Short mmCIF file of C-alpha atoms in Angstrom, two decimals:
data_model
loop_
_atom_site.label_atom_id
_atom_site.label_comp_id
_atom_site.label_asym_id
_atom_site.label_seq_id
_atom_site.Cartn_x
_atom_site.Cartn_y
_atom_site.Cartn_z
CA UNK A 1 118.07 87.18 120.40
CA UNK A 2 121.81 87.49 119.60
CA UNK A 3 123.50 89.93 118.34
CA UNK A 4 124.08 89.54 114.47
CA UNK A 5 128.34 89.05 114.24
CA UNK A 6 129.83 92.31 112.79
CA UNK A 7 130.96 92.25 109.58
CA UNK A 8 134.65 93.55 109.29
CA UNK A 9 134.94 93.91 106.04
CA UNK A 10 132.79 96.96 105.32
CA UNK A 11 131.78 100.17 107.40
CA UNK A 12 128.78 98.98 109.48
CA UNK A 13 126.52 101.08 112.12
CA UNK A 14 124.97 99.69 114.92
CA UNK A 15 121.27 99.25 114.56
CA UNK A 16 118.95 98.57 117.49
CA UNK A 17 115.35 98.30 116.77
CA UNK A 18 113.00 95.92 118.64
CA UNK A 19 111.83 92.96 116.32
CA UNK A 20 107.93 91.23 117.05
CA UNK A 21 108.60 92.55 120.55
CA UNK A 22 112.37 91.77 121.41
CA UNK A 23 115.64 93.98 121.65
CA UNK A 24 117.97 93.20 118.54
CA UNK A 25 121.26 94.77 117.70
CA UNK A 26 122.90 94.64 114.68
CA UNK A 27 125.56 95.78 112.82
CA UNK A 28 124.67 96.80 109.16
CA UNK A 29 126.50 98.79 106.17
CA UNK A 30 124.87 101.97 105.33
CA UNK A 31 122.93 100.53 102.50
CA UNK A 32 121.49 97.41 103.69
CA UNK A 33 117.60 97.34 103.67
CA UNK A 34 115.54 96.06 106.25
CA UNK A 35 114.10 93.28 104.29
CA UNK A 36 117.77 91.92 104.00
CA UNK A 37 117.98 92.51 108.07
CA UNK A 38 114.95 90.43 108.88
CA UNK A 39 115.34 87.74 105.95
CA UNK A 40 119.06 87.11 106.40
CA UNK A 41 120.30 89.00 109.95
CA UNK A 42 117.65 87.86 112.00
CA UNK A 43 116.29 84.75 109.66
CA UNK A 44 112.72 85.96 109.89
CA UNK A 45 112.24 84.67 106.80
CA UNK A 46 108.40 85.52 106.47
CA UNK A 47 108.64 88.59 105.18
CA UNK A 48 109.60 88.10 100.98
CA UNK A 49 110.99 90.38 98.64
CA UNK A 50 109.11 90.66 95.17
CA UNK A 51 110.12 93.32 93.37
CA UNK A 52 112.67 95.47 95.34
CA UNK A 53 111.59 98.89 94.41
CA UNK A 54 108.57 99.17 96.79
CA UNK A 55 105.23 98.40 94.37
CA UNK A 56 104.81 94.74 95.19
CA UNK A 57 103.98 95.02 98.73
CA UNK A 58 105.63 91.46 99.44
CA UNK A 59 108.36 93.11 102.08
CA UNK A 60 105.23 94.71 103.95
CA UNK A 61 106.38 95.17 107.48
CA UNK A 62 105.08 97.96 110.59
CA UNK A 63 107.47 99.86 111.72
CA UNK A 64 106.36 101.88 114.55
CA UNK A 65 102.79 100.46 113.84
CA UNK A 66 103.01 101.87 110.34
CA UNK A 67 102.63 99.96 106.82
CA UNK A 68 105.79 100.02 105.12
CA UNK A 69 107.95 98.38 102.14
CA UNK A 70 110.86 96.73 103.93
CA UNK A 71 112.49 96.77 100.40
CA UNK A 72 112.72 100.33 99.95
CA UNK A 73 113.38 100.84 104.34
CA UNK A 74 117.45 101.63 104.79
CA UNK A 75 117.58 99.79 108.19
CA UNK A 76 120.26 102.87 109.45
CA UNK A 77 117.13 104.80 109.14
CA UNK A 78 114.74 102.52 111.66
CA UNK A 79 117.26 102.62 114.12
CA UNK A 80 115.32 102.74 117.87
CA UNK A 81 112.02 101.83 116.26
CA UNK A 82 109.43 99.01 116.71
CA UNK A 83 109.18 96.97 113.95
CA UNK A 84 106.32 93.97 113.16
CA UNK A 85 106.64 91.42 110.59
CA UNK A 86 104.15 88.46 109.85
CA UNK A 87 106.08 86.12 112.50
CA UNK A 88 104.58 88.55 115.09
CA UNK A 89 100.70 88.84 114.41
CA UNK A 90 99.99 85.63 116.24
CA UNK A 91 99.57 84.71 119.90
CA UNK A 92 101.58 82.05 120.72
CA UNK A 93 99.81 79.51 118.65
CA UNK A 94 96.35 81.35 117.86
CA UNK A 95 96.09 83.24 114.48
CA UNK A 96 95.00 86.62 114.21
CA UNK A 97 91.61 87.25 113.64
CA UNK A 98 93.31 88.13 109.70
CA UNK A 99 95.52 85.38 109.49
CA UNK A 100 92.62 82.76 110.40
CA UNK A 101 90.34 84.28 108.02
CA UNK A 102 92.84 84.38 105.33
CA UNK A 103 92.64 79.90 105.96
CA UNK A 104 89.54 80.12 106.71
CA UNK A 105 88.62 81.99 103.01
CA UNK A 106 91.40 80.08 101.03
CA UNK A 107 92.68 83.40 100.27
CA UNK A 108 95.60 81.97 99.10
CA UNK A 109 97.54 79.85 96.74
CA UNK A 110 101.24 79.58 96.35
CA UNK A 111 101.78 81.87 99.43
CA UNK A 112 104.22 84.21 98.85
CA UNK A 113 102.55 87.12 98.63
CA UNK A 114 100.52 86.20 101.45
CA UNK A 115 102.47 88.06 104.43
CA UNK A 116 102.49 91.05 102.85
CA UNK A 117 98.60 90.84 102.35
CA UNK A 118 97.87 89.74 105.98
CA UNK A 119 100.75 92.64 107.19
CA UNK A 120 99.22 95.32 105.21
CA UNK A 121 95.25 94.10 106.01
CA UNK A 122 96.13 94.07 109.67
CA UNK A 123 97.30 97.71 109.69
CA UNK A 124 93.97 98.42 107.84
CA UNK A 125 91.99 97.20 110.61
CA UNK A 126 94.08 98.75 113.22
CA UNK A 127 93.44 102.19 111.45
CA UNK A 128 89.97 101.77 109.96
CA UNK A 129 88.60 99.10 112.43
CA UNK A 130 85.39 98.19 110.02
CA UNK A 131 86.43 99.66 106.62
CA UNK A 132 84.03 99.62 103.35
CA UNK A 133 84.55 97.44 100.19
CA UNK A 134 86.42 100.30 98.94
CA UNK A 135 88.71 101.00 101.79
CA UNK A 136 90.10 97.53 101.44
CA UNK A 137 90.35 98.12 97.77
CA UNK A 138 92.01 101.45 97.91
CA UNK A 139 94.12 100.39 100.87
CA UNK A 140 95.40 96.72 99.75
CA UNK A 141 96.16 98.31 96.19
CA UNK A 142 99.82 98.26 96.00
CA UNK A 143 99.71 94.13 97.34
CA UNK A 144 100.43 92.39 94.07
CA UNK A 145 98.93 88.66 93.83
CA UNK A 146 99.66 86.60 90.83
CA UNK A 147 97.68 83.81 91.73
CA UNK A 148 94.14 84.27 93.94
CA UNK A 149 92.62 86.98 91.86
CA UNK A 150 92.52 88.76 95.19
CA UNK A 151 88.26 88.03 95.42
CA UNK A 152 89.31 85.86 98.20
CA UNK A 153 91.59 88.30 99.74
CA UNK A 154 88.91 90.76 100.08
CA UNK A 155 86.15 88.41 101.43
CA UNK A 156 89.45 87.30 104.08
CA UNK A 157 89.61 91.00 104.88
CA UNK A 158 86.02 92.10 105.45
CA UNK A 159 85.40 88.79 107.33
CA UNK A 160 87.82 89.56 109.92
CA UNK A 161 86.84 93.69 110.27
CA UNK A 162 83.10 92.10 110.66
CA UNK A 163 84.45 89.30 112.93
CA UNK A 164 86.16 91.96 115.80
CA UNK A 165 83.36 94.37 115.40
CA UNK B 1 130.65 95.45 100.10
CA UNK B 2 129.82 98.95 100.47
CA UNK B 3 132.15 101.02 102.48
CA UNK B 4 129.42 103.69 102.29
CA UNK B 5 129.23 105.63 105.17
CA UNK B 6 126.04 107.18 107.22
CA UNK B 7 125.85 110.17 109.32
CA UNK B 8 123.39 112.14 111.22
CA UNK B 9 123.73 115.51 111.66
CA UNK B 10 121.84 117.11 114.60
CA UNK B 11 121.40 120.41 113.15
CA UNK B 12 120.47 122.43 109.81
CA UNK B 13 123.71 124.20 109.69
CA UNK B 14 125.60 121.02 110.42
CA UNK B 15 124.12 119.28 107.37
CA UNK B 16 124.85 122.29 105.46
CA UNK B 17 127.99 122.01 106.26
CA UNK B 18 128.60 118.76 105.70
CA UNK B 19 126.77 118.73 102.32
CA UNK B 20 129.31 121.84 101.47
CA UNK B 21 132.66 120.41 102.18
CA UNK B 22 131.57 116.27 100.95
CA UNK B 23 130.15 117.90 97.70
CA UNK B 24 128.76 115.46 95.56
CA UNK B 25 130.32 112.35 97.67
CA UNK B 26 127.07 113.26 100.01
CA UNK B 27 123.94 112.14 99.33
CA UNK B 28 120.82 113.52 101.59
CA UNK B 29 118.42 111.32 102.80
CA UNK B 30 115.17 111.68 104.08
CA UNK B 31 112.49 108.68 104.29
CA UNK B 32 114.81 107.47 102.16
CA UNK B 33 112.18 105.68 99.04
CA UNK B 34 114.03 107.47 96.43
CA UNK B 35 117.63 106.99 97.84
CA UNK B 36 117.24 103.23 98.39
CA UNK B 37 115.60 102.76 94.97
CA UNK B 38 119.01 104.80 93.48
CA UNK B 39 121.70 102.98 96.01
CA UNK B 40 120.23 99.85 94.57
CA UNK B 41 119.95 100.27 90.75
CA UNK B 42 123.36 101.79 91.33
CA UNK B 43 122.47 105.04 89.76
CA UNK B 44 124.66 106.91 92.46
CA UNK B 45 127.26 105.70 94.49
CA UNK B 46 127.88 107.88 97.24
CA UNK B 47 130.39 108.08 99.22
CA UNK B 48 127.77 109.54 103.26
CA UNK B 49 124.86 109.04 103.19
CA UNK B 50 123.26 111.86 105.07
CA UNK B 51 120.36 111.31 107.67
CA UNK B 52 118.02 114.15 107.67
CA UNK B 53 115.93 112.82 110.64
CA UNK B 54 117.53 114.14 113.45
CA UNK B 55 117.48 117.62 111.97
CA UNK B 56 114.63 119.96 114.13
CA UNK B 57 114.37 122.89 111.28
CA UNK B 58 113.24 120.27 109.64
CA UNK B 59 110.52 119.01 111.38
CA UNK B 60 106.97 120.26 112.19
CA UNK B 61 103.81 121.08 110.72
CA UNK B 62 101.86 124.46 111.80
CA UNK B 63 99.79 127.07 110.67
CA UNK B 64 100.53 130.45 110.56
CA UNK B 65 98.58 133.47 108.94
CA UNK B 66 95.59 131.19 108.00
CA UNK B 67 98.17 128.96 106.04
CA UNK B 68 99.88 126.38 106.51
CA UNK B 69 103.71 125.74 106.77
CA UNK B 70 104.85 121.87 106.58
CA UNK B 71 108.33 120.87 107.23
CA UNK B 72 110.87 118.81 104.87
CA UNK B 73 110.58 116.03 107.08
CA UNK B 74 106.95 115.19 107.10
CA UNK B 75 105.76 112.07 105.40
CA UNK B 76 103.76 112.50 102.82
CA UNK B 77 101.04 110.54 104.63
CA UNK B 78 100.96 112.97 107.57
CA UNK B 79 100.46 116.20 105.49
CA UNK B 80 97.90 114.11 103.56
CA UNK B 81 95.97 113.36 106.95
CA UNK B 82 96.91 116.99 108.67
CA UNK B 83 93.84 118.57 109.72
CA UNK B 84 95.77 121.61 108.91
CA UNK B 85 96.56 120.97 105.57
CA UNK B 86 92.85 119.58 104.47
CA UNK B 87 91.17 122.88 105.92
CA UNK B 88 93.96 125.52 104.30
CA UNK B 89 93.98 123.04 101.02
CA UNK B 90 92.22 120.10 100.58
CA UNK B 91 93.12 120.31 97.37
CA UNK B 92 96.82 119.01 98.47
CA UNK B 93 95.76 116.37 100.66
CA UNK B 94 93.56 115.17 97.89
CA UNK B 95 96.69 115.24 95.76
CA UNK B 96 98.89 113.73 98.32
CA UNK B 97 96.63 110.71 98.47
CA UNK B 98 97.46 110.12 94.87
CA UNK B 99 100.62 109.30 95.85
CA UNK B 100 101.97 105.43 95.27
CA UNK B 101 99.95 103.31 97.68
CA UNK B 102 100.29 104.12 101.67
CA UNK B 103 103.32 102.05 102.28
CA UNK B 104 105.18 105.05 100.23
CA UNK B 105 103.30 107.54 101.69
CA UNK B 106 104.05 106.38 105.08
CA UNK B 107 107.86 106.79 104.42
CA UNK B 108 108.15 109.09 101.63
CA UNK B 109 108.85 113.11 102.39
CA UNK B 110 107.89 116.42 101.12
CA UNK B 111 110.73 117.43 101.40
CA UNK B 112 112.45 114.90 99.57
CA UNK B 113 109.91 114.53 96.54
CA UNK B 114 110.39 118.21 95.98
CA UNK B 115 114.31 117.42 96.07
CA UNK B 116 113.87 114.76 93.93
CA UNK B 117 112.32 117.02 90.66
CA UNK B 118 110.79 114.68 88.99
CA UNK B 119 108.11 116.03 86.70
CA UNK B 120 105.83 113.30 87.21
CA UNK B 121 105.58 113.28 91.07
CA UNK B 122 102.23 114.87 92.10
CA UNK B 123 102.68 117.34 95.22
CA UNK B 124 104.96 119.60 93.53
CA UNK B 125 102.34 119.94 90.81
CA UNK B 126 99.40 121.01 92.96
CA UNK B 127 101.71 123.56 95.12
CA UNK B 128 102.80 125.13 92.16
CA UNK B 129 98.84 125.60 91.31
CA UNK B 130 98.34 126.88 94.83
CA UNK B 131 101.11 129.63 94.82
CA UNK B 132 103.24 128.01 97.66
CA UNK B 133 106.18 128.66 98.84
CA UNK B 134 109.28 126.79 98.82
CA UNK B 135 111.72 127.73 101.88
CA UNK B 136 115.24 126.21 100.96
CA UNK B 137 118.94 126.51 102.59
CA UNK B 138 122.32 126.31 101.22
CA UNK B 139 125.67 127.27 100.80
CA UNK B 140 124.59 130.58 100.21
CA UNK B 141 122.23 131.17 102.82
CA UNK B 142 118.44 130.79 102.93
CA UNK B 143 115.89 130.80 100.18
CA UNK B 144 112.52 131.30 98.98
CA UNK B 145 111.46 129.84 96.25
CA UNK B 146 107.62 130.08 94.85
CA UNK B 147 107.04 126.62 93.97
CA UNK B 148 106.88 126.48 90.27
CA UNK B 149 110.37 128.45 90.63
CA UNK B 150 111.07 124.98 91.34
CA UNK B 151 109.34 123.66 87.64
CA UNK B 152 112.81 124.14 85.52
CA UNK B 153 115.80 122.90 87.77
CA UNK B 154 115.20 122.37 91.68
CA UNK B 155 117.50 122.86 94.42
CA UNK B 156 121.04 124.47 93.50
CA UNK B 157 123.77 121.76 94.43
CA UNK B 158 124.60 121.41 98.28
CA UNK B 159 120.94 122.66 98.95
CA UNK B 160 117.91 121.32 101.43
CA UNK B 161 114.53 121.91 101.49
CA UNK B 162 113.37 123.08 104.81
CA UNK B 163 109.42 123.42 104.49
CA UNK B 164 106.35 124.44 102.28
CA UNK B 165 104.74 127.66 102.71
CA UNK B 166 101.00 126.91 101.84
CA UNK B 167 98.99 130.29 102.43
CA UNK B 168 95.82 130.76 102.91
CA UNK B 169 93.58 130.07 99.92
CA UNK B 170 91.54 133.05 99.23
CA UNK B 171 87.50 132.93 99.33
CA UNK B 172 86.51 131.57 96.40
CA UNK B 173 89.75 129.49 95.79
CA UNK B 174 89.33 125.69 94.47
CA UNK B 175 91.20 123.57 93.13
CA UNK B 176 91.52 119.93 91.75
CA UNK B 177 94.20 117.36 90.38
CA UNK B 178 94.11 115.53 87.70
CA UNK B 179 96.40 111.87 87.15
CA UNK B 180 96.55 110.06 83.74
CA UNK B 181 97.73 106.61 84.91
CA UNK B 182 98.71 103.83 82.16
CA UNK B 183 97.31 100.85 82.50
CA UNK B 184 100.52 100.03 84.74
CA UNK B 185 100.20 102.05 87.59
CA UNK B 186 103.27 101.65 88.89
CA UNK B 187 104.80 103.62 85.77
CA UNK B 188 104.85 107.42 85.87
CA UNK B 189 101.89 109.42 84.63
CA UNK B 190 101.19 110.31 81.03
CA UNK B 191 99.99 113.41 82.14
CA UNK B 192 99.03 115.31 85.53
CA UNK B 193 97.47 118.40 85.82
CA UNK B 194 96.37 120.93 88.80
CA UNK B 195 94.04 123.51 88.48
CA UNK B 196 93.14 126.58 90.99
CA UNK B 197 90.75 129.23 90.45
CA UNK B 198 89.55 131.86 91.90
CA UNK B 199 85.85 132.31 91.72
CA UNK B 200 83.71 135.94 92.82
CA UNK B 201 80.13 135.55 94.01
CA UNK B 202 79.03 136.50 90.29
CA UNK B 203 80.33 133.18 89.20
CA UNK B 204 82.82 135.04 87.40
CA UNK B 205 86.73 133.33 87.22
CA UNK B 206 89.58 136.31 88.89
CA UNK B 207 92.40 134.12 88.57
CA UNK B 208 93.24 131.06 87.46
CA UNK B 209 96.40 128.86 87.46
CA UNK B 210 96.56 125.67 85.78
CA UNK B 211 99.77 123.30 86.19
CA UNK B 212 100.79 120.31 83.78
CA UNK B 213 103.45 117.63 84.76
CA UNK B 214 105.17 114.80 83.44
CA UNK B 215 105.86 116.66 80.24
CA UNK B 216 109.14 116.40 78.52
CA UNK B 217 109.88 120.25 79.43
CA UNK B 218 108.81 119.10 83.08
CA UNK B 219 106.33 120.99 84.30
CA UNK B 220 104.45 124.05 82.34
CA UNK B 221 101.98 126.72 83.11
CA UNK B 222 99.24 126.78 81.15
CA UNK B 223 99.37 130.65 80.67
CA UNK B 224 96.89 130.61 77.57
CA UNK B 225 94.15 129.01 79.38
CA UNK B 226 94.76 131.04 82.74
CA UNK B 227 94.63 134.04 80.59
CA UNK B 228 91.46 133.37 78.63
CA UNK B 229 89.21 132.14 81.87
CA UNK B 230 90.16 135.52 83.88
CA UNK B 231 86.77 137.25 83.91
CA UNK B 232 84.89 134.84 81.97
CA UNK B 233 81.98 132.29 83.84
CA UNK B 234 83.01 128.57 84.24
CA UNK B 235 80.04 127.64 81.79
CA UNK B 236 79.97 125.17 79.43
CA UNK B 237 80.75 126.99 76.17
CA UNK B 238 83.31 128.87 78.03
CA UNK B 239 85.73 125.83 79.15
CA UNK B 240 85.48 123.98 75.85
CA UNK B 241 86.40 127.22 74.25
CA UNK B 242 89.46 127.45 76.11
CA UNK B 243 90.52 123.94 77.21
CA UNK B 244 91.90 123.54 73.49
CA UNK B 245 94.47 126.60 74.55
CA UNK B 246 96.41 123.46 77.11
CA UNK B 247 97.82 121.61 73.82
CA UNK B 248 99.16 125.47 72.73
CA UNK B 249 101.03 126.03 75.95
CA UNK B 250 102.10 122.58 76.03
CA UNK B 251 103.49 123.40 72.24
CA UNK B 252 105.14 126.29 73.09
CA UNK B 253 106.94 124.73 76.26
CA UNK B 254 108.56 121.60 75.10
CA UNK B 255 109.44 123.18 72.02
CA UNK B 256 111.62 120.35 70.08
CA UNK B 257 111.07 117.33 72.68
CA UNK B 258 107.07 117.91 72.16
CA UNK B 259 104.68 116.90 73.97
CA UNK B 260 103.33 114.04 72.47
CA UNK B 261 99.97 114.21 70.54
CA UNK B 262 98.33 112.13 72.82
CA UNK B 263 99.53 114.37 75.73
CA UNK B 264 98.34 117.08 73.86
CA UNK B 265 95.35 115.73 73.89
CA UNK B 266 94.97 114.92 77.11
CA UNK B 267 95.53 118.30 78.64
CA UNK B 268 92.71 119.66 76.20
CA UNK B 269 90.55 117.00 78.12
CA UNK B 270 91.52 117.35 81.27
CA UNK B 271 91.94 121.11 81.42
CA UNK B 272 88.09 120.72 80.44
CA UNK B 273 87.26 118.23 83.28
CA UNK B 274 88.59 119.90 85.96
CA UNK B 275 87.49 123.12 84.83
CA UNK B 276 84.02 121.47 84.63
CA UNK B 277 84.46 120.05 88.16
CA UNK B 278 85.60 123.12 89.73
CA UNK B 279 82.41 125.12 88.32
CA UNK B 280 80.21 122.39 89.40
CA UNK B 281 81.78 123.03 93.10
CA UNK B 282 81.61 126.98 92.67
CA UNK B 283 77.85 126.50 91.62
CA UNK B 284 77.01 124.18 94.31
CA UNK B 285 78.54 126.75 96.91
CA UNK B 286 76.70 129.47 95.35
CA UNK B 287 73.38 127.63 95.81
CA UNK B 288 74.52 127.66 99.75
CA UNK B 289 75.36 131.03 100.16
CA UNK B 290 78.78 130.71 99.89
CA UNK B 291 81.38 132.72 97.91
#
């Protein structure tokens, strides 16, 4: 991928962090978030921001294969680390088992909240490989959904743990 | 655009330095939840930002004398999964996992949510209950601070936090937390409250220490209540007896900007429930064998 043009207008520090498996290098000012870096530097436009003060769980990304709020992430501060977003959970052209059981369960509706969800239910299963009702509950809480009434969500999640184990 | 600048200093006393001679133009930054939620809402507008990661005295989690000593820089999710910390006190862990949902916890620090001082955040709540220590540098050298020094004022300006002293939890010792969430969770508590005890085979309380937060006056000691359970059973008639003390030491705290009655209320009720909990736990380990 190229390297994002550096701004001259404003103090900026490189950032190098590798992106869904690739080398990127960018040049950011001290404050920009990494939600701004993957949406508008690197037009990975999957990832959404919601709220922009870390409670929504719309900007949920992995960095270094943890769940975080991309909103809330200063990207000075990810500098050398791996970071995931929903644009690199697939393989090639076959879903995760998560993402195919979020279509497969409808557990969706307008969308937008829905790479956050699948972001933050894949790092579930990578930590807690065939978690309880209440693990999903306790661990998706914190992914706002304004339109699914999250049943569906749930049944996605559990469906895939049951589905890989 | 910003012309904000960021720097990482490789060492304690470099930061220190740095912090001294920027003065308030430098703002410290850990994992950084609190900082980005202030650059954006523009409620400071620093001049460095200054990147704690790189900075070893910082780092680490270890125990020593049966305790447990965590550094600034751990996330709040590692100290809540350290084996170290649930055996010395599972009572923070449990506490820790309170914490905003793990996406927060996976970036947010000890260090800085002590820095921070706000009275609603949980961990500094529980370590005052647990008589930790608070190991801080500065300008004029290094610190220790027992952790509900820390209740009324935090960190002196140009100051770091460099780790938590946790010590070893004496036989007998338990302790629970307590978090009065409005119906929006994502607001701060109404009320929080940590309790610790002490408990002698005889079922009989030595020490107590009971910590409320998110009050107006911060955080307060519930010295009424502590005082009234030393020597006394955890029974029943004992704990509603003194669980109506809370709303007294809450009273005599926040003085003017009072707690409000239905705070007042709530540490009556809560001081009672986790009082009841912890004697529940003390009887159960009796029935083992345990002290």
């Amino acid at each position: 991928m190229a390297e994002a043009p550096a701004d001259e207008t404003a103090a900026t520090h490189p950032v190098g962090i590798r992106v869904n498996g690739e080398a990127v290098g960018v040049r950011v000012p001290a404050d920009r978030m990494l939600v701004d870096v993957l949406r508008y530097d690197l037009g990975l436009t999957g990832t959404k921001e919601g709220c922009g003060g870390g409670v929504c769980g719309a900007c949920s990304v992995l960095v270094d294969g943890d769940l975080r709020a991309s909103c809330l992430t200063l990207a000075v501060l990810v500098d050398g680390s791996d970071v995931r977003t929903v644009e690199g959970l697939a393989d090639g052209s076959a879903l995760s088992a998560v993402q195919q059981a979020f279509v497969t369960h409808g557990a969706l509706q307008c969308g937008f909240c829905t790479p956050g969800q699948i972001v933050a239910a894949t790092a579930l299963l990578a930590e807690t490989p065939a978690p309880e009702l209440t693990d999903v509950r306790e661990w998706m809480d914190g992914n706002l959904c304004r339109c699914t009434g999250y049943y569906a969500i749930i049944e996605a999640i559990l469906a895939a743990a049951g589905e890989s184990t | 655009m910003t012309a904000l600048r960021y720097h990482e200093p490789r060492s304690l006393d470099e930061a220190l330095s740095l912090l001294a001679a920027a003065g308030h133009t430098a703002l410290p930054v850990a994992g950084g939840t609190d900082v980005a939620r202030a650059l954006r809402d523009r409620l400071v507008e620093p001049a460095i930002l200054l990147g704690l990661r790189a900075v070893p005295e910082l780092q680490g989690l270890r125990e020593v004398d049966g305790g447990v000593e965590i550094g600034a820089l751990t996330t709040l999710r590692d100290a809540e999964r350290s084996e170290a910390v649930r055996r010395v006190a599972p009572a923070l862990a449990a506490t820790l996992a309170r914490v905003g949902a793990v996406r927060i916890r996976n970036q947010g620090t000890l260090g800085g949510n002590l820095a921070q001082g706000h009275p609603a955040y949980d961990p500094p709540t529980m370590l005052a209950a647990l008589g930790a220590t608070v190991r801080v540098a500065g300008p004029h050298g290094r610190r220790e601070v027992p952790a509900d020094g820390l209740l009324h004022g935090g960190l002196g300006h140009g100051e770091l936090v460099v780790a938590v002293h946790v010590p070893a939890q004496p036989a007998g010792g338990r302790a629970t937390y307590a978090k009065v969430l409005a119906a929006d969770r994502n607001l701060p508590a109404t009320l929080t409250l940590a309790t610790c005890v002490v408990v002698e085979a005889d079922g009989r309380c030595r020490r107590a220490r009971l910590v409320a937060g998110a009050l107006p006056a911060g955080r307060v000691r519930l010295a009424s209540v502590e005082r009234a359970l030393v020597g006394q059973t955890l029974e029943p008639a004992v704990v509603d007896d003194v669980a109506h003390l809370a709303a007294d030491d809450l009273d005599a705290a926040n003085g003017a900007a009072g707690a409000s009655a239905y705070q007042r209320r709530l540490a009556a009720v809560w001081t009672a429930r986790s009082l009841r909990r912890l004697a529940g736990d003390a009887a159960a380990d009796r029935a083992e064998g345990a002290t």
